[in-house]
Short mmCIF file of C-alpha atoms in Angstrom, two decimals:
data_model
loop_
_atom_site.label_atom_id
_atom_site.label_comp_id
_atom_site.label_asym_id
_atom_site.label_seq_id
_atom_site.Cartn_x
_atom_site.Cartn_y
_atom_site.Cartn_z
CA UNK Q 92 48.60 84.77 -89.86
CA UNK Q 93 45.79 82.00 -88.44
CA UNK Q 94 42.55 81.38 -90.25
CA UNK Q 95 41.02 82.74 -87.02
CA UNK Q 96 42.38 86.11 -88.55
CA UNK Q 97 42.03 86.13 -91.82
CA UNK Q 98 38.42 85.17 -90.92
CA UNK Q 99 37.98 88.60 -89.25
CA UNK Q 100 35.17 90.49 -91.01
CA UNK Q 101 36.91 93.79 -92.86
CA UNK Q 102 35.49 96.52 -94.13
CA UNK Q 103 35.01 96.34 -98.28
CA UNK Q 104 34.95 99.22 -100.53
CA UNK Q 105 37.86 101.96 -102.24
CA UNK Q 106 39.69 103.95 -100.07
CA UNK Q 107 37.94 107.86 -99.91
CA UNK Q 108 40.24 109.22 -102.00
CA UNK Q 109 42.78 107.94 -104.55
CA UNK Q 110 45.62 105.50 -104.15
CA UNK Q 111 47.19 102.65 -104.80
CA UNK Q 112 47.79 100.08 -101.99
CA UNK Q 113 50.31 97.85 -103.90
CA UNK Q 114 52.40 101.66 -104.06
CA UNK Q 115 52.56 100.63 -99.90
CA UNK Q 116 53.79 97.18 -100.40
CA UNK Q 117 57.26 98.36 -101.94
CA UNK Q 118 57.57 101.43 -99.18
CA UNK Q 119 57.44 98.73 -96.21
CA UNK Q 120 59.45 96.02 -98.18
CA UNK Q 121 56.86 93.63 -98.01
CA UNK Q 122 53.18 92.74 -99.06
CA UNK Q 123 50.84 92.36 -96.65
CA UNK Q 124 47.60 90.20 -96.52
CA UNK Q 125 44.58 92.92 -98.52
CA UNK Q 126 41.66 91.98 -95.81
CA UNK Q 127 44.40 92.96 -93.06
CA UNK Q 128 46.10 96.33 -94.58
CA UNK Q 129 41.99 96.99 -95.44
CA UNK Q 130 40.76 96.99 -92.04
CA UNK Q 131 44.67 98.67 -91.11
CA UNK Q 132 43.38 101.21 -93.35
CA UNK Q 133 39.81 102.07 -91.53
CA UNK Q 134 39.26 104.66 -89.77
CA UNK Q 135 36.06 104.57 -86.98
CA UNK Q 136 34.65 107.65 -89.05
CA UNK Q 137 33.98 105.54 -92.21
CA UNK Q 138 33.27 102.56 -89.93
CA UNK Q 139 30.58 104.61 -88.47
CA UNK Q 140 29.25 105.59 -91.67
CA UNK Q 141 28.93 102.02 -93.05
CA UNK Q 142 27.30 100.28 -90.78
CA UNK Q 143 29.52 100.17 -87.43
CA UNK Q 144 31.78 97.69 -89.58
CA UNK Q 145 35.54 97.39 -87.56
CA UNK Q 146 37.85 100.11 -87.33
CA UNK Q 147 41.68 99.81 -87.40
CA UNK Q 148 42.00 100.47 -83.71
CA UNK Q 149 42.53 96.84 -82.15
CA UNK Q 150 45.13 96.89 -84.69
CA UNK Q 151 46.30 99.97 -83.76
CA UNK Q 152 46.64 98.56 -79.82
CA UNK Q 153 48.68 95.45 -80.88
CA UNK Q 154 50.93 98.09 -83.44
CA UNK Q 155 51.84 99.76 -80.82
CA UNK Q 156 53.13 97.28 -78.87
CA UNK Q 157 55.28 95.81 -81.46
CA UNK Q 158 56.80 99.40 -82.58
CA UNK Q 159 57.48 99.46 -78.75
CA UNK Q 160 59.30 96.31 -77.87
CA UNK Q 161 61.15 97.16 -81.42
CA UNK Q 162 62.22 100.67 -80.88
CA UNK Q 163 62.57 99.58 -77.06
CA UNK Q 164 65.17 96.41 -77.67
CA UNK Q 165 67.13 98.58 -80.79
CA UNK Q 166 67.67 101.65 -78.24
CA UNK Q 167 68.87 98.85 -75.20
CA UNK Q 168 71.87 97.20 -77.68
CA UNK Q 169 72.54 100.50 -79.18
CA UNK Q 170 73.42 102.99 -76.09
CA UNK Q 171 74.89 100.09 -73.52
CA UNK Q 172 75.95 102.79 -71.49
CA UNK Q 173 72.76 105.08 -71.11
CA UNK Q 174 70.64 105.12 -67.70
CA UNK Q 175 66.99 104.04 -67.87
CA UNK Q 176 66.09 107.70 -67.70
CA UNK Q 177 67.83 108.48 -71.06
CA UNK Q 178 66.79 105.72 -72.78
CA UNK Q 179 63.31 106.25 -71.78
CA UNK Q 180 63.60 110.32 -73.36
CA UNK Q 181 65.03 108.95 -76.81
CA UNK Q 182 62.02 106.00 -76.76
CA UNK Q 183 59.81 108.99 -76.41
CA UNK Q 184 61.53 111.18 -79.33
CA UNK Q 185 61.29 108.52 -81.35
CA UNK Q 186 57.56 106.37 -81.37
CA UNK Q 187 55.28 109.65 -80.72
CA UNK Q 188 52.63 111.08 -82.65
CA UNK Q 189 54.91 113.94 -84.25
CA UNK Q 190 57.20 111.13 -85.35
CA UNK Q 191 54.28 108.38 -85.89
CA UNK Q 192 52.77 110.90 -88.74
CA UNK Q 193 56.17 111.84 -90.62
CA UNK Q 194 56.14 108.15 -91.05
CA UNK Q 195 53.26 107.47 -92.18
CA UNK Q 196 53.13 110.60 -94.80
CA UNK Q 197 56.40 109.52 -96.19
CA UNK Q 198 55.13 106.05 -97.56
CA UNK Q 199 52.07 107.83 -98.73
CA UNK Q 200 49.40 106.38 -96.13
CA UNK Q 201 47.05 109.29 -96.10
CA UNK Q 202 45.96 109.00 -99.19
CA UNK Q 203 45.12 105.41 -98.62
CA UNK Q 204 42.94 106.11 -95.81
CA UNK Q 205 39.17 105.16 -95.64
CA UNK Q 206 37.28 107.61 -94.15
CA UNK Q 207 34.00 109.32 -93.53
CA UNK Q 208 32.40 112.43 -95.00
CA UNK Q 209 32.97 114.55 -92.14
CA UNK Q 210 36.88 113.52 -92.19
CA UNK Q 211 37.45 113.91 -95.64
CA UNK Q 212 36.66 117.76 -95.36
CA UNK Q 213 38.35 118.34 -92.75
CA UNK Q 214 41.70 117.26 -93.99
CA UNK Q 215 41.97 113.76 -92.00
CA UNK Q 216 44.31 112.46 -94.58
CA UNK Q 217 46.55 114.71 -93.47
CA UNK Q 218 46.04 114.89 -89.12
CA UNK Q 219 48.58 114.09 -86.98
CA UNK Q 220 46.32 111.91 -84.70
CA UNK Q 221 44.83 109.71 -87.93
CA UNK Q 222 48.11 109.28 -89.75
CA UNK Q 223 49.88 108.01 -86.49
CA UNK Q 224 47.22 106.06 -85.68
CA UNK Q 225 47.00 104.42 -89.09
CA UNK Q 226 50.80 103.76 -89.17
CA UNK Q 227 50.34 101.73 -85.69
CA UNK Q 228 47.91 100.14 -86.87
CA UNK Q 229 49.74 98.69 -90.31
CA UNK Q 230 52.56 98.02 -88.30
CA UNK Q 231 50.04 95.34 -86.15
CA UNK Q 232 48.70 93.96 -89.87
CA UNK Q 233 52.46 93.32 -90.95
CA UNK Q 234 52.79 91.62 -87.36
CA UNK Q 235 49.34 89.70 -87.76
CA UNK Q 236 50.77 88.13 -91.40
CA UNK Q 237 54.47 87.82 -91.21
CA UNK Q 238 55.50 87.46 -87.67
CA UNK Q 239 57.49 89.70 -85.43
CA UNK Q 240 60.41 89.58 -87.23
CA UNK Q 241 59.75 90.92 -90.34
CA UNK Q 242 58.11 93.48 -88.45
CA UNK Q 243 60.89 94.29 -86.61
CA UNK Q 244 62.24 94.63 -90.23
CA UNK Q 245 59.85 96.94 -91.54
CA UNK Q 246 59.88 99.55 -88.61
CA UNK Q 247 63.74 99.38 -88.76
CA UNK Q 248 63.13 100.33 -92.35
CA UNK Q 249 60.85 103.30 -91.42
CA UNK Q 250 62.97 104.10 -88.28
CA UNK Q 251 66.05 103.82 -87.84
CA UNK Q 252 66.31 107.25 -89.34
CA UNK Q 253 64.95 108.73 -85.67
CA UNK Q 254 66.68 106.39 -83.94
CA UNK Q 255 70.01 107.95 -85.41
CA UNK Q 256 69.35 111.18 -85.26
CA UNK Q 257 67.45 110.90 -81.64
CA UNK Q 258 70.76 111.13 -79.86
CA UNK Q 259 71.93 114.17 -80.73
CA UNK Q 260 69.26 116.26 -80.72
CA UNK Q 261 70.57 117.83 -76.76
CA UNK Q 262 68.70 116.99 -73.35
CA UNK Q 263 64.73 117.51 -74.36
CA UNK Q 264 65.20 115.51 -77.28
CA UNK Q 265 63.02 118.14 -79.43
CA UNK Q 266 63.97 120.38 -81.79
CA UNK Q 267 62.78 123.69 -79.91
CA UNK Q 268 64.64 122.38 -76.38
CA UNK Q 269 67.52 121.39 -78.89
CA UNK Q 270 68.24 124.85 -80.70
CA UNK Q 271 67.56 126.58 -77.20
CA UNK Q 272 70.31 125.24 -75.89
CA UNK Q 273 72.66 125.34 -79.33
CA UNK Q 274 71.17 129.03 -78.83
CA UNK Q 275 72.90 129.20 -75.74
CA UNK Q 276 75.92 127.80 -76.59
CA UNK Q 277 76.32 129.77 -79.41
CA UNK Q 278 75.77 133.00 -77.32
CA UNK Q 279 72.93 133.94 -79.23
CA UNK Q 280 70.47 134.74 -76.68
CA UNK Q 281 66.96 132.90 -76.43
CA UNK Q 282 64.41 131.74 -79.75
CA UNK Q 283 61.67 134.22 -80.28
CA UNK Q 284 58.88 132.31 -82.24
CA UNK Q 285 56.42 134.02 -84.84
CA UNK Q 286 52.81 131.91 -85.51
CA UNK Q 287 50.81 132.84 -87.88
CA UNK Q 288 47.56 130.97 -89.74
CA UNK Q 289 46.01 130.98 -92.59
CA UNK Q 290 43.23 128.92 -94.41
CA UNK Q 291 39.99 127.63 -93.00
CA UNK Q 292 38.74 127.01 -89.37
CA UNK Q 293 38.51 123.32 -90.77
CA UNK Q 294 41.95 123.53 -92.19
CA UNK Q 295 44.16 126.05 -90.67
CA UNK Q 296 47.80 125.91 -91.74
CA UNK Q 297 50.43 127.46 -89.94
CA UNK Q 298 53.51 128.97 -90.12
CA UNK Q 299 56.01 129.53 -87.55
CA UNK Q 300 59.37 131.70 -88.48
CA UNK Q 301 62.45 131.93 -84.88
CA UNK Q 302 64.29 134.62 -84.59
CA UNK Q 303 67.79 134.86 -82.91
CA UNK Q 304 69.36 137.80 -82.19
CA UNK Q 305 66.67 139.68 -84.10
CA UNK Q 306 67.59 137.34 -87.19
CA UNK Q 307 65.60 135.26 -88.64
CA UNK Q 308 66.88 131.67 -88.95
CA UNK Q 309 64.48 129.11 -89.54
CA UNK Q 310 60.47 128.39 -90.58
CA UNK Q 311 58.39 126.19 -91.32
CA UNK Q 312 54.64 125.28 -91.34
CA UNK Q 313 51.97 122.89 -90.13
CA UNK Q 314 48.86 121.54 -89.28
CA UNK Q 315 49.26 123.07 -85.92
CA UNK Q 316 51.30 125.91 -84.19
CA UNK Q 317 53.62 122.79 -82.41
CA UNK Q 318 54.11 121.37 -85.72
CA UNK Q 319 54.81 124.51 -87.17
CA UNK Q 320 57.01 126.01 -84.28
CA UNK Q 321 59.29 122.34 -84.15
CA UNK Q 322 60.01 122.48 -87.91
CA UNK Q 323 60.87 125.92 -87.63
CA UNK Q 324 63.45 125.24 -84.85
CA UNK Q 325 64.59 122.07 -86.65
CA UNK Q 326 65.42 124.02 -89.50
CA UNK Q 327 67.03 127.52 -87.09
CA UNK Q 328 69.32 124.06 -85.73
CA UNK Q 329 70.15 123.36 -89.22
CA UNK Q 330 71.09 126.65 -90.26
CA UNK Q 331 73.73 127.39 -87.33
CA UNK Q 332 75.21 123.98 -87.11
CA UNK Q 333 75.59 124.16 -90.81
CA UNK Q 334 74.98 120.46 -91.28
CA UNK Q 335 71.50 118.79 -92.63
CA UNK Q 336 69.29 117.53 -89.78
CA UNK Q 337 66.77 115.25 -90.14
CA UNK Q 338 63.27 116.89 -87.51
CA UNK Q 339 60.56 114.71 -89.42
CA UNK Q 340 62.97 111.38 -89.89
CA UNK Q 341 61.34 110.17 -93.34
CA UNK Q 342 58.72 112.91 -93.16
CA UNK Q 343 57.81 114.18 -96.41
CA UNK Q 344 60.75 112.78 -97.98
CA UNK Q 345 60.71 113.97 -101.88
CA UNK Q 346 62.69 110.94 -102.99
CA UNK Q 347 60.05 108.85 -102.46
CA UNK Q 348 59.95 104.69 -101.07
CA UNK Q 349 63.18 104.09 -99.76
CA UNK Q 350 65.10 101.35 -101.41
CA UNK Q 351 64.18 97.41 -101.02
CA UNK Q 352 66.03 96.30 -97.86
CA UNK Q 353 67.18 99.99 -96.59
CA UNK Q 354 65.54 103.02 -94.26
CA UNK Q 355 64.17 105.67 -95.16
CA UNK Q 356 66.20 108.64 -96.55
CA UNK Q 357 66.48 111.19 -93.89
CA UNK Q 358 65.38 114.26 -95.89
CA UNK Q 359 66.27 118.43 -94.89
CA UNK Q 360 63.34 119.98 -93.16
CA UNK Q 361 61.28 122.52 -95.80
CA UNK Q 362 62.29 126.15 -94.56
CA UNK Q 363 59.55 128.35 -96.47
CA UNK Q 364 60.09 132.08 -96.88
CA UNK Q 365 57.81 134.38 -94.60
CA UNK Q 366 57.40 137.81 -94.33
CA UNK Q 367 59.95 139.51 -91.68
CA UNK Q 368 57.73 140.03 -88.65
CA UNK Q 369 56.15 143.47 -87.88
CA UNK Q 370 56.05 145.43 -84.71
CA UNK Q 371 53.11 143.94 -83.96
CA UNK Q 372 54.17 140.88 -83.48
CA UNK Q 373 52.37 139.19 -86.70
CA UNK Q 374 54.13 137.81 -89.68
CA UNK Q 375 53.18 139.92 -92.49
CA UNK Q 376 50.04 141.55 -92.77
CA UNK Q 377 47.85 139.11 -94.37
CA UNK Q 378 48.52 136.70 -91.25
CA UNK Q 379 47.40 137.38 -88.34
CA UNK Q 380 49.53 136.46 -85.13
CA UNK Q 381 47.98 132.87 -83.78
CA UNK Q 382 46.80 132.15 -80.45
CA UNK Q 383 47.63 129.20 -78.67
CA UNK Q 384 45.14 127.46 -80.51
CA UNK Q 385 46.49 124.56 -82.58
CA UNK Q 386 48.93 123.96 -79.64
#
């Protein structure tokens, strides 16, 4: 990192909730300059409440470019026979907010974020957009501190599980589309999703159950309707195939950080026990059916 970068004024103070930044070094496989790391973890809501100090948005911009070139380079060399359109879809299945948020959750980034009071109260530590942006900002910080090759190693450590399983998802490269394709091949009919919601408006949890031929085949939950349905579809896909799939890459990895030098382990998505949908379409009487909000 240049002297100019080291001299950047960065916010001071502790994260709004318990979190040990030193643990992040173990999970990334590399230590990051403390001042840069602090900046990478500073959300604009925190900056606004502390005198409009610098935010992580410039580092996010840089990290997005670093992530894009590393993933694009990997796909180009790993799949020499794929056309441009297919490569673009593969990249989009790895470099997206949902996947980035999964990576961020796996390394415990949420607990380290510096958030304003409003975001703290509305579940900002687990919001996909905030966590995904922080992942890119951290990658930007790694790049500034150590250069492209170290940043490349960190990207592969965190994203290789997604790179490995993306080609198996089918033409759609998302679990709902892949489940629909598989169900068609197996003669199971079209998937039917039942989604309910619970919790206060500022911290809703969506729970989805997918049925095929009237039988429940998978369940999942998330902060949005779309996330819950994707998790349910991944669980159903696994159930039909009889093999483990990595629906979120490293997201929610119960085993903790990856071993040094290796990628984050690919976990099995949780399958939640939801009540059988009632005749009126609700998922259990306590949980009203969800509308399109949260998608």
